[in-house]
Amino acid sequence: MKALKITEPSVMKVVEMEKPEMKAGEVLLKVHYVGFCGSDLNTYRGLNPMVKMPVIPGHEIGAVIENKGEGVPEHLSIGMNVTVNPYTNCGVCASCRSRRYNACEHNETLGVQRDGAMSEYISVPWQKVIPVGNITPEHTALIEPMSVGFHAVSRAEVVDTDVVMVIGCGMVGLGAVVRAILRGATVIACDVDDEKLDIVKNMGAHYTINSMKENVHDRLVEITGGLMPSVIIEAVGSPITYNMAVNEIGFCGRVVCIGYAKQDVAFHTKLFVQKELDIRGSRNALPEDFEGVIKYLNSHDCPYDVLISNVATIDTAAQAMEEWSANPQKVFRILVKF
């Protein structure tokens, strides 16, 4: 079978591999679409410290069950449209003992700490296979990144009286915007790209702020009457946006951090104490976050045509990644079709 492999920074190749052998308790999946995410881009650029090259990228999966091994439950049937929970959990670390399997100390995410899904077939434990109902394999590849945003809103414990600002409106930030809206909160979306802000506005965000063109603080004072947001979700991973979150959150607010900053971030720690802030990390997603996204996509009209920036083939994927690396702001999601 064919697969995509990043062999060294800025080098992605099509390789031939053996079709995986399906073991007892596993499900063989015919991969139809896989999304490129920010971690794949960082791997391609040589900026992902968790990756050991060469590696097959990809963990945003739209697939169909090809076959199933001995011991796989009946609710998983051949021909079913599915996605995959791409994280592992050891079951014995402190996170797993707290049932927060998404933050397992020894997690290995597909395409990061182990080979991913950018191949024609993969075989995975049945427990990681998630049926998606009537969602097509192409659209199914959007579920995992949105679930990461859904999880951040759960970490923030958002309720209908909250004013939530989401900084960064890529697929993960979009997921956070959507779930905060579903929970009845007032949602402010902040980004540097008007096209992304238009997308989240059309999906229900109550206010948008372009931080390159507007004074964020003044706009927040105007929107909130000076109270400022009660929740800020950071979905960029930049010292600028991390500081923005701490500076602009209201007193006794909750700051939830999804993005990885690539360098050290200096804070005025006085604000941590003065505002009595809750600062929380958010990593990956739980099964219920996947379920929440699937329920949303099955019951709402999602603007897939604007969320999917490009559909590449296995032969054009390297070019698509090179173009994305050169101009990352103008890409929402690139899918690779197998």
Coordinates of C-alpha atoms in Angstrom, one line a residue, residues 44-335:
Y44 CA 7.4 19.1 8.4
R45 CA 9.2 22.3 9.4
G46 CA 11.3 20.4 11.9
L47 CA 9.8 22.2 14.9
N48 CA 8.0 19.4 16.6
P49 CA 10.2 18.2 19.5
M50 CA 7.9 15.2 20.2
V51 CA 8.5 13.6 16.8
K52 CA 11.2 11.2 15.8
M53 CA 11.7 11.1 12.1
P54 CA 11.0 9.4 9.8
V55 CA 7.3 9.4 10.6
I56 CA 4.0 8.9 8.9
P57 CA 1.8 12.0 9.8
G58 CA -1.9 12.3 10.3
H59 CA -4.5 11.7 13.0
E60 CA -7.6 13.5 11.7
I61 CA -9.2 10.5 10.1
G62 CA -12.2 9.7 7.9
A63 CA -12.4 5.9 7.2
V64 CA -14.6 2.9 6.5
I65 CA -14.4 -0.4 8.3
E66 CA -12.8 -2.9 5.9
N67 CA -12.6 -5.9 8.2
K68 CA -12.7 -6.8 11.9
G69 CA -10.8 -9.2 14.0
E70 CA -11.8 -11.8 16.5
G71 CA -13.4 -10.3 19.6
V72 CA -14.6 -7.0 18.0
P73 CA -18.1 -6.1 19.2
E74 CA -21.1 -6.3 16.9
H75 CA -21.9 -2.6 17.0
L76 CA -18.9 -2.1 14.7
S77 CA -19.8 -3.5 11.3
I78 CA -18.0 -3.7 7.9
G79 CA -18.8 -0.7 5.7
M80 CA -19.5 1.6 8.6
N81 CA -18.2 5.2 8.4
V82 CA -15.9 5.9 11.4
T83 CA -13.2 8.1 12.8
V84 CA -10.5 7.2 15.3
N85 CA -9.5 8.4 18.7
P86 CA -5.8 8.8 17.9
Y87 CA -4.4 8.9 21.5
T88 CA -3.2 6.1 23.7
N89 CA -3.5 5.8 27.4
C90 CA -1.5 3.6 29.8
G91 CA -4.2 3.2 32.4
V92 CA -1.8 3.5 35.4
C93 CA -0.4 7.1 35.4
A94 CA -1.9 9.8 37.6
S95 CA -4.0 11.2 34.7
C96 CA -5.5 7.8 33.8
R97 CA -6.2 7.1 37.5
S98 CA -8.2 10.4 37.4
R99 CA -10.0 9.1 34.3
R100 CA -8.5 12.0 32.3
Y101 CA -7.2 9.6 29.7
N102 CA -6.6 12.5 27.2
A103 CA -3.7 13.7 29.3
C104 CA -2.0 10.4 29.8
E105 CA 1.6 10.9 30.8
H106 CA 2.7 8.2 28.3
N107 CA 0.3 9.2 25.5
E108 CA 1.4 8.4 21.9
T109 CA -0.7 10.3 19.4
L110 CA -0.9 8.9 15.8
G111 CA 1.5 10.9 13.6
V112 CA 3.4 12.3 16.5
Q113 CA 5.0 9.8 18.8
R114 CA 4.1 6.9 16.5
D115 CA 3.3 6.5 12.8
G116 CA 0.0 8.0 11.8
A117 CA -2.9 7.5 9.4
M118 CA -1.5 8.9 6.1
S119 CA -1.8 5.6 4.4
E120 CA -4.3 3.5 2.5
Y121 CA -5.0 1.2 5.4
I122 CA -4.5 1.3 9.2
S123 CA -5.4 -1.3 11.8
V124 CA -6.4 0.0 15.3
P125 CA -7.8 -1.5 18.5
W126 CA -11.6 -1.6 18.3
Q127 CA -11.9 0.6 21.4
K128 CA -10.4 3.6 19.4
V129 CA -12.9 3.3 16.6
I130 CA -15.8 5.8 16.7
P131 CA -18.9 5.4 14.5
V132 CA -20.0 8.8 13.0
G133 CA -23.5 8.1 11.7
N134 CA -24.3 9.7 8.3
I135 CA -21.2 12.0 8.2
T136 CA -19.2 11.3 5.0
P137 CA -15.6 10.2 5.3
E138 CA -14.4 13.6 3.9
H139 CA -16.2 15.5 6.6
T140 CA -15.4 13.0 9.3
A141 CA -11.7 14.1 9.0
L142 CA -12.8 17.4 10.6
I143 CA -14.0 15.7 13.8
E144 CA -10.8 15.3 15.8
P145 CA -9.6 18.9 15.6
M146 CA -13.0 20.2 16.5
S147 CA -13.2 17.8 19.5
V148 CA -10.0 19.4 20.9
G149 CA -11.8 22.8 20.9
F150 CA -14.9 21.1 22.5
H151 CA -12.7 19.7 25.2
A152 CA -11.3 23.2 26.0
V153 CA -14.8 24.5 26.6
S154 CA -15.4 21.6 29.0
R155 CA -12.2 22.4 30.9
A156 CA -13.5 26.0 31.2
E157 CA -16.8 24.8 32.6
V158 CA -18.6 27.2 30.4
V159 CA -22.2 28.0 31.2
D160 CA -24.9 30.2 29.7
T161 CA -24.0 33.3 31.8
D162 CA -20.4 33.3 30.6
V163 CA -18.8 35.7 28.1
V164 CA -16.2 33.6 26.3
M165 CA -13.4 34.9 24.1
V166 CA -11.6 32.4 21.8
I167 CA -8.2 33.6 20.6
G168 CA -7.4 31.9 17.3
C169 CA -10.1 30.7 14.9
G170 CA -8.5 27.7 13.1
M171 CA -10.3 24.3 13.3
V172 CA -9.5 23.9 17.0
G173 CA -10.6 27.4 17.9
L174 CA -13.7 27.0 15.7
G175 CA -14.6 23.9 17.8
A176 CA -14.3 26.0 21.0
V177 CA -16.5 28.7 19.5
V178 CA -19.2 26.2 18.5
R179 CA -19.4 24.4 21.8
A180 CA -19.4 27.7 23.8
I181 CA -22.4 28.8 21.6
L182 CA -24.1 25.4 22.2
R183 CA -23.8 26.0 25.9
G184 CA -25.5 29.3 25.6
A185 CA -22.5 31.6 26.3
T186 CA -21.9 35.0 24.6
V187 CA -18.9 34.3 22.3
I188 CA -16.2 36.7 21.1
A189 CA -13.9 35.4 18.4
C190 CA -10.5 37.0 18.0
D191 CA -8.1 36.4 15.1
V192 CA -5.8 38.2 12.7
D193 CA -7.6 37.0 9.5
D194 CA -10.9 38.4 8.4
E195 CA -11.9 35.3 6.4
K196 CA -11.6 33.1 9.5
L197 CA -13.6 35.7 11.5
D198 CA -16.3 35.7 8.8
I199 CA -16.6 31.9 9.1
V200 CA -17.0 31.8 12.9
K201 CA -19.4 34.8 12.7
N202 CA -21.6 32.8 10.2
M203 CA -21.4 29.8 12.6
G204 CA -22.8 31.9 15.4
A205 CA -20.1 33.9 17.1
H206 CA -21.7 37.0 18.6
Y207 CA -18.7 39.3 18.2
T208 CA -15.5 39.3 16.2
I209 CA -12.2 41.2 16.8
N210 CA -9.4 41.4 14.3
S211 CA -6.4 42.0 16.6
M212 CA -4.3 43.4 13.8
K213 CA -6.8 46.1 13.0
E214 CA -8.6 46.8 16.3
N215 CA -7.6 47.6 19.9
V216 CA -8.6 44.4 21.6
H217 CA -8.8 45.9 25.1
D218 CA -11.1 48.8 24.0
R219 CA -13.4 46.4 22.1
L220 CA -13.7 44.1 25.0
V221 CA -14.6 47.0 27.3
E222 CA -17.2 48.1 24.8
I223 CA -18.7 44.6 24.4
T224 CA -18.7 43.6 28.1
G225 CA -19.4 47.0 29.7
G226 CA -15.9 46.9 31.3
L227 CA -16.4 43.5 33.1
M228 CA -14.2 41.7 30.5
P229 CA -14.6 38.1 29.5
S230 CA -15.2 35.5 32.2
V231 CA -13.5 32.8 30.0
I232 CA -10.6 33.2 27.5
I233 CA -9.5 30.2 25.5
E234 CA -6.0 30.5 23.9
A235 CA -5.8 28.5 20.7
V236 CA -2.8 30.0 19.0
G237 CA 0.3 29.2 21.1
S238 CA 2.1 32.6 21.0
P239 CA 3.6 34.7 23.7
I240 CA 1.5 37.6 22.5
T241 CA -1.8 35.7 22.7
Y242 CA -0.9 34.1 26.1
N243 CA -0.3 37.5 27.5
M244 CA -3.4 38.8 25.9
A245 CA -5.4 36.1 27.6
V246 CA -4.0 36.9 31.1
N247 CA -4.2 40.7 30.6
E248 CA -7.8 40.8 29.2
I249 CA -9.5 38.1 31.3
G250 CA -11.9 39.5 33.9
F251 CA -11.5 39.2 37.6
C252 CA -11.9 35.7 38.9
G253 CA -12.0 34.4 35.3
R254 CA -10.8 31.2 33.7
V255 CA -8.0 31.0 31.2
V256 CA -7.8 27.8 29.2
C257 CA -4.6 27.1 27.2
I258 CA -4.6 24.8 24.2
G259 CA -1.8 26.2 22.0
Y260 CA 1.9 25.3 22.6
A261 CA 4.1 28.4 22.7
K262 CA 7.4 27.7 20.9
Q263 CA 9.4 29.9 23.3
D264 CA 9.3 30.9 26.9
V265 CA 6.4 33.3 27.9
A266 CA 6.9 36.1 30.5
F267 CA 3.9 37.0 32.5
H268 CA 3.0 39.7 35.0
T269 CA 2.2 37.2 37.7
K270 CA 0.6 39.9 39.8
L271 CA -2.5 39.5 37.7
F272 CA -2.7 35.8 38.6
V273 CA -3.1 36.8 42.2
Q274 CA -4.9 40.1 41.9
K275 CA -7.6 38.7 39.6
E276 CA -7.6 35.3 41.4
L277 CA -7.4 33.5 38.1
D278 CA -8.0 29.9 37.2
I279 CA -5.4 29.0 34.6
R280 CA -6.0 25.6 33.1
G281 CA -4.3 23.5 30.4
S282 CA -6.4 21.6 27.8
R283 CA -4.9 18.6 26.0
N284 CA -6.4 16.4 23.2
A285 CA -10.0 15.3 23.8
L286 CA -12.1 12.7 25.6
P287 CA -14.6 10.3 23.9
E288 CA -17.5 12.5 25.0
D289 CA -15.9 15.4 23.2
F290 CA -15.8 13.4 20.0
E291 CA -19.5 12.4 20.6
G292 CA -20.4 16.1 21.0
V293 CA -18.8 17.0 17.7
I294 CA -20.5 14.1 15.9
K295 CA -23.9 15.1 17.4
Y296 CA -23.3 18.7 16.2
L297 CA -22.3 17.7 12.7
N298 CA -25.2 15.3 12.4
S299 CA -27.8 17.9 13.5
H300 CA -26.5 21.3 12.1
D301 CA -25.6 22.6 8.6
C302 CA -21.9 22.9 8.8
P303 CA -20.2 25.1 6.1
Y304 CA -17.8 22.3 5.0
D305 CA -17.0 24.1 1.7
V306 CA -15.3 26.9 3.5
L307 CA -13.7 24.8 6.2
I308 CA -11.9 22.6 3.7
S309 CA -9.3 24.7 2.0
N310 CA -7.9 22.1 -0.3
V311 CA -8.2 18.4 -1.0
A312 CA -4.9 16.9 -2.1
T313 CA -4.1 13.4 -3.4
I314 CA -1.3 11.3 -2.1
D315 CA 0.8 12.5 -5.1
T316 CA 0.1 16.2 -4.5
A317 CA 0.2 16.2 -0.7
A318 CA 3.9 17.2 -0.5
Q319 CA 3.2 20.2 -2.7
A320 CA 0.2 21.1 -0.6
M321 CA 2.2 21.0 2.6
E322 CA 5.0 23.1 1.1
E323 CA 2.5 25.7 0.0
W324 CA 0.9 25.7 3.5
S325 CA 4.3 26.1 5.2
A326 CA 4.9 29.1 3.0
N327 CA 1.6 30.8 3.8
P328 CA 0.0 29.2 6.9
Q329 CA -2.5 32.0 7.6
K330 CA -4.5 31.4 4.5
V331 CA -5.3 27.7 5.0
F332 CA -8.1 26.4 7.2
R333 CA -7.9 22.6 6.6
I334 CA -6.1 20.5 4.0
L335 CA -7.3 17.0 3.5

